[in-house]
Coordinates of C-alpha atoms in Angstrom, one line a residue:
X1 CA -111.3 101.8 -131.4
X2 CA -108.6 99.7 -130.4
X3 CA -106.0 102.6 -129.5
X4 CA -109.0 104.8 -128.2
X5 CA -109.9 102.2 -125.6
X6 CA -106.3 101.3 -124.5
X7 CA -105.7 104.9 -123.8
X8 CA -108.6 105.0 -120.8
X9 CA -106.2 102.5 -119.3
X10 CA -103.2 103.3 -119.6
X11 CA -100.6 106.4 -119.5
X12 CA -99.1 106.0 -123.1
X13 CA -99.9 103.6 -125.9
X14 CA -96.8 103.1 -128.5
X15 CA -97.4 102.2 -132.1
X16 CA -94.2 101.3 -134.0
X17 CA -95.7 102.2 -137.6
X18 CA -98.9 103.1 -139.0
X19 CA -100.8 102.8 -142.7
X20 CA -100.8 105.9 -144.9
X21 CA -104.0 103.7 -146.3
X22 CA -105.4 103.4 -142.4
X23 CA -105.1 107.3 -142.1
X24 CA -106.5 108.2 -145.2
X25 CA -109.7 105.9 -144.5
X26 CA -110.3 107.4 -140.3
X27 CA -109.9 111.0 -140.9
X28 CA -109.6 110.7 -136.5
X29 CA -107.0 108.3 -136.5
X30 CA -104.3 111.5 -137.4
X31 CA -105.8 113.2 -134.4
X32 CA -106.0 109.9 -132.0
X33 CA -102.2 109.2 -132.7
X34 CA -101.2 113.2 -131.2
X35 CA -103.5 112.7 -128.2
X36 CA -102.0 109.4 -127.7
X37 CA -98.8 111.4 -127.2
X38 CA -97.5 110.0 -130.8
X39 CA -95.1 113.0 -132.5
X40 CA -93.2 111.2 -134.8
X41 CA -94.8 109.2 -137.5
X42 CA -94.1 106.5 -139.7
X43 CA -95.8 104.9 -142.9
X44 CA -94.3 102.7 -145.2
X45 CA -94.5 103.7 -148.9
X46 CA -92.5 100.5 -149.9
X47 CA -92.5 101.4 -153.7
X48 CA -91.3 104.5 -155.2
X49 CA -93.8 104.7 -158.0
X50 CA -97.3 103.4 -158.4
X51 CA -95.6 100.3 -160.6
X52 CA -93.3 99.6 -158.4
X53 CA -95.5 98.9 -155.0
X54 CA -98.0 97.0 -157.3
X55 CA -94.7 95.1 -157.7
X56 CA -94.3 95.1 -153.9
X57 CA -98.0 94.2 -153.7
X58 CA -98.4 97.4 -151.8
X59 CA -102.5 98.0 -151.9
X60 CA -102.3 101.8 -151.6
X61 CA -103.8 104.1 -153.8
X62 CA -102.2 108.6 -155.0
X63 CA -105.8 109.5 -153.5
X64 CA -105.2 107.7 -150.3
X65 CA -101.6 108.5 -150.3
X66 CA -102.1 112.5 -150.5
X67 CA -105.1 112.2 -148.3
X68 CA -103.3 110.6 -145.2
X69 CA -100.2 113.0 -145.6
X70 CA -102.8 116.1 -145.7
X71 CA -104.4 114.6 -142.2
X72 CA -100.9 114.4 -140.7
X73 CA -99.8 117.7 -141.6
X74 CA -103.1 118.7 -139.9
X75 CA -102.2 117.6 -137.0
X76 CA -98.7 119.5 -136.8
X77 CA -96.8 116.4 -135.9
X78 CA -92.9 117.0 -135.3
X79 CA -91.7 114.5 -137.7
X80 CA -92.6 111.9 -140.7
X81 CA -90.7 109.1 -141.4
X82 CA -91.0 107.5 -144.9
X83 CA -89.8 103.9 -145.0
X84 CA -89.0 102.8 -148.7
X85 CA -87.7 99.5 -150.3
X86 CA -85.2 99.2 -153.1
X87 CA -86.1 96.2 -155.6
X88 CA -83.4 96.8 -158.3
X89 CA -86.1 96.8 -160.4
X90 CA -86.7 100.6 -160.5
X91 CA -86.4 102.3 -163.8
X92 CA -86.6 105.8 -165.3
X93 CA -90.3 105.9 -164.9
X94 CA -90.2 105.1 -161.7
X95 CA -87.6 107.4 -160.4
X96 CA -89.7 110.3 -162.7
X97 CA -92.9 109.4 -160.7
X98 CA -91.0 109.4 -157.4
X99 CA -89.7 113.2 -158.1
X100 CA -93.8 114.2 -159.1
X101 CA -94.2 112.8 -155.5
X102 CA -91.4 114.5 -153.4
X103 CA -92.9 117.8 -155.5
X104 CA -96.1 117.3 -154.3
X105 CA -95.0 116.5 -150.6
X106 CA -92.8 119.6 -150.6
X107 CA -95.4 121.9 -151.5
X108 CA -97.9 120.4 -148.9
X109 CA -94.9 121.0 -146.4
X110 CA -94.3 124.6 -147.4
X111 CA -98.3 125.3 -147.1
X112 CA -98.6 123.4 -143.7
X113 CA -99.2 125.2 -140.8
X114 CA -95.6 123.7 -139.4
X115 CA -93.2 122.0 -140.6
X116 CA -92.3 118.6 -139.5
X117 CA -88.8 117.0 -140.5
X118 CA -89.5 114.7 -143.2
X119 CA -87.3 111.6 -143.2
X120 CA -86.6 109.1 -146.2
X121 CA -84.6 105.5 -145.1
X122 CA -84.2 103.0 -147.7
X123 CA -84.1 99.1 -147.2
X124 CA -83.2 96.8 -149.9
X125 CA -85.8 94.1 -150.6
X126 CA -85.0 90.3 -149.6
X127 CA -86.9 88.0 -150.9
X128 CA -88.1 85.6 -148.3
X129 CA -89.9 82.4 -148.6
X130 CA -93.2 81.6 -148.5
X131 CA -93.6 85.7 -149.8
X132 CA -95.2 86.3 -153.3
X133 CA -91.3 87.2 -154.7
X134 CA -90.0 84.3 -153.2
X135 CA -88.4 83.0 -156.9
X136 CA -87.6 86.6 -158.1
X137 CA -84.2 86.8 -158.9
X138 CA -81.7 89.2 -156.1
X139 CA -80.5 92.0 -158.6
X140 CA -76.8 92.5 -158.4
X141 CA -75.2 94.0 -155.3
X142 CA -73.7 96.8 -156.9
X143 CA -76.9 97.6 -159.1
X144 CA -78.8 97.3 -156.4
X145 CA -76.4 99.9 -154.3
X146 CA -76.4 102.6 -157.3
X147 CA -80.9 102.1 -157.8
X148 CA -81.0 102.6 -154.0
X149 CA -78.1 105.4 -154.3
X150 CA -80.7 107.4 -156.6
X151 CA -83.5 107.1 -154.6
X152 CA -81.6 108.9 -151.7
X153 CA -80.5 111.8 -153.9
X154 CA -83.6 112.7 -155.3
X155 CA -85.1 112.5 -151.5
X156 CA -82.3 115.0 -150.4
X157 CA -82.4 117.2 -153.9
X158 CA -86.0 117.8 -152.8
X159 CA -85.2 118.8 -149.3
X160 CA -85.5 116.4 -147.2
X161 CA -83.5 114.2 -144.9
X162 CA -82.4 110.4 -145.4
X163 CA -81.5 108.1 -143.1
X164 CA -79.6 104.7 -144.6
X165 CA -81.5 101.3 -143.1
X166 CA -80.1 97.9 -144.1
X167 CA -77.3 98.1 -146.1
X168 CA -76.7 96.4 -149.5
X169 CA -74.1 94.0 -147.8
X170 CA -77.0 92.7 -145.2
X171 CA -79.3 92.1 -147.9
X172 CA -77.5 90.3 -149.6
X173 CA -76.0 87.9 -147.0
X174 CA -79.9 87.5 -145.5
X175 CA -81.1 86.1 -148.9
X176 CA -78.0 83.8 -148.9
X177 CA -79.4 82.6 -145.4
X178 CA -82.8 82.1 -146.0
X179 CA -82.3 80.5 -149.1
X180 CA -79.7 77.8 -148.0
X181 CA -80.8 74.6 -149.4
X182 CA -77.5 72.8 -149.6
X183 CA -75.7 72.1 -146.5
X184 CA -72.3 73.7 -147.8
X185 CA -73.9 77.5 -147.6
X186 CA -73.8 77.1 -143.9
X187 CA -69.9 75.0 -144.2
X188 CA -69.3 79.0 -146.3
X189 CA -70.7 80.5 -143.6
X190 CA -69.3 78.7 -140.8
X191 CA -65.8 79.1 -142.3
X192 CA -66.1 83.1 -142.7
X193 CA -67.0 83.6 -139.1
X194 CA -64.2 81.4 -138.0
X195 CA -61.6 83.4 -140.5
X196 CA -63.5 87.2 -139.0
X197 CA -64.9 86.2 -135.7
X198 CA -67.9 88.3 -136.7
X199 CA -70.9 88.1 -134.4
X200 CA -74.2 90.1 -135.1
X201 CA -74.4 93.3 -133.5
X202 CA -76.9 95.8 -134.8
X203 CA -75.2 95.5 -138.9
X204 CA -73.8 92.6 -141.1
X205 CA -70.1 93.8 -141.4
X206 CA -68.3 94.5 -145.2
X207 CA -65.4 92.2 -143.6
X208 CA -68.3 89.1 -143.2
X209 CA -69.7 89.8 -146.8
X210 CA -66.7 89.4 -148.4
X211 CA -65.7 86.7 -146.5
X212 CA -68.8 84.8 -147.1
X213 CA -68.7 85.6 -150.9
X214 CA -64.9 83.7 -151.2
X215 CA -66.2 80.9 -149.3
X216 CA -69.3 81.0 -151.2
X217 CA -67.1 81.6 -154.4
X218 CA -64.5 78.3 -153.8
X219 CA -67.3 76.5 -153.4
X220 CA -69.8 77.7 -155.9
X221 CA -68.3 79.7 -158.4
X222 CA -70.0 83.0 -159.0
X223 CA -71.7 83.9 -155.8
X224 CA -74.0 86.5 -157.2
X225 CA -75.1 83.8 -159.7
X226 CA -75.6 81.2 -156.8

């Protein structure tokens, strides 16, 4: 109702995301999007497997998950973006149910009246405060860089495209930040700008990471342990 109503106003109403659950349940809302002038979708599946977004706390159901793709391929749309988030958690169960998907959603695509480019991107998960996984451990860099490494070639074995999001390196320096309790994380941090002159523009650079780990590391110790 809300979209519907700002469209007798006004020229063009954007919407960053949707909800594959908020399709699934307004059989319209596919429909509403294309008039609103909305070609490109996006959902965010979060969790590769059914396990993994209860994990995630990601409320969304296969029925409601099939059902909301089946409404967007309706509606002929010229591109679907699937927005997923590495935990390090994943394991071979997870990666098998992730393959039944990408089956399923390549025969829907191959049946569909057209086909839309079908886009995969990968973030890896920081665990923020005041969030459920606030005290759940950040996996290892580089096991969290090969789980997220799998996810993108069974997305492209299947067919489709992937686009990298956040990298490994900006993970890990975000949950570094918001997780500073002790004054000399930001003495680390202020010392590996000063030695890389790195400012934030658009990516957290490999240079910074590994400058913040040796400060981190001649101050701490292990900095993945830390």
């Amino acid at each position: 109702p809300l979209v519907g109503g700002l469209l007798e106003d006004f020229h063009a109403v954007g919407l960053k995301s949707q909800r594959f659950d908020a399709i699934a349940h307004d059989q319209g809302f596919a429909r509403l999007l294309k008039i609103a002038g909305k070609s490109s979708i996006t959902c965010g599946l979060e969790g590769i497997s059914p396990r993994m977004r209860k994990f995630l706390q990601k409320d969304l159901s296969e029925d409601e998950l099939y059902r909301s793709l089946a409404s967007i391929f309706r509606e002929r749309q010229r591109e679907i973006k699937v927005f997923l988030i590495a935990t390090g958690r994943e394991e071979e169960e997870d990666y098998a149910e992730f393959k039944i998907f990408l089956r399923r959603l390549r025969e829907m695509w191959e049946r569909a009246a057209s086909r839309p480019r079908v886009v995969f991107s990968v973030t890896p998960l920081v665990r923020f405060p005041w969030t459920p996984l606030e005290f759940d451990d950040m996996p290892d860099p580089r096991e969290l860089s090969r789980k997220a490494g799998f996810i993108k070639a069974a997305a492209v074995l299947a067919g489709f495209e992937f686009r990298g999001a956040a990298g490994i390196e900006e993970a890990w320096v975000s949950q570094v930040l918001v997780r500073a309790r002790d004054r000399r994380v930001m003495d680390a941090v202020r010392a590996a700008q000063a030695k890389t002159g790195f400012v934030f523009r658009d990516v957290v650079t490999e240079e910074f990471h590994e400058a913040l780990r040796k400060e981190l590391a001649d101050r701490h110790g292990d900095p993945d342990q830390f």
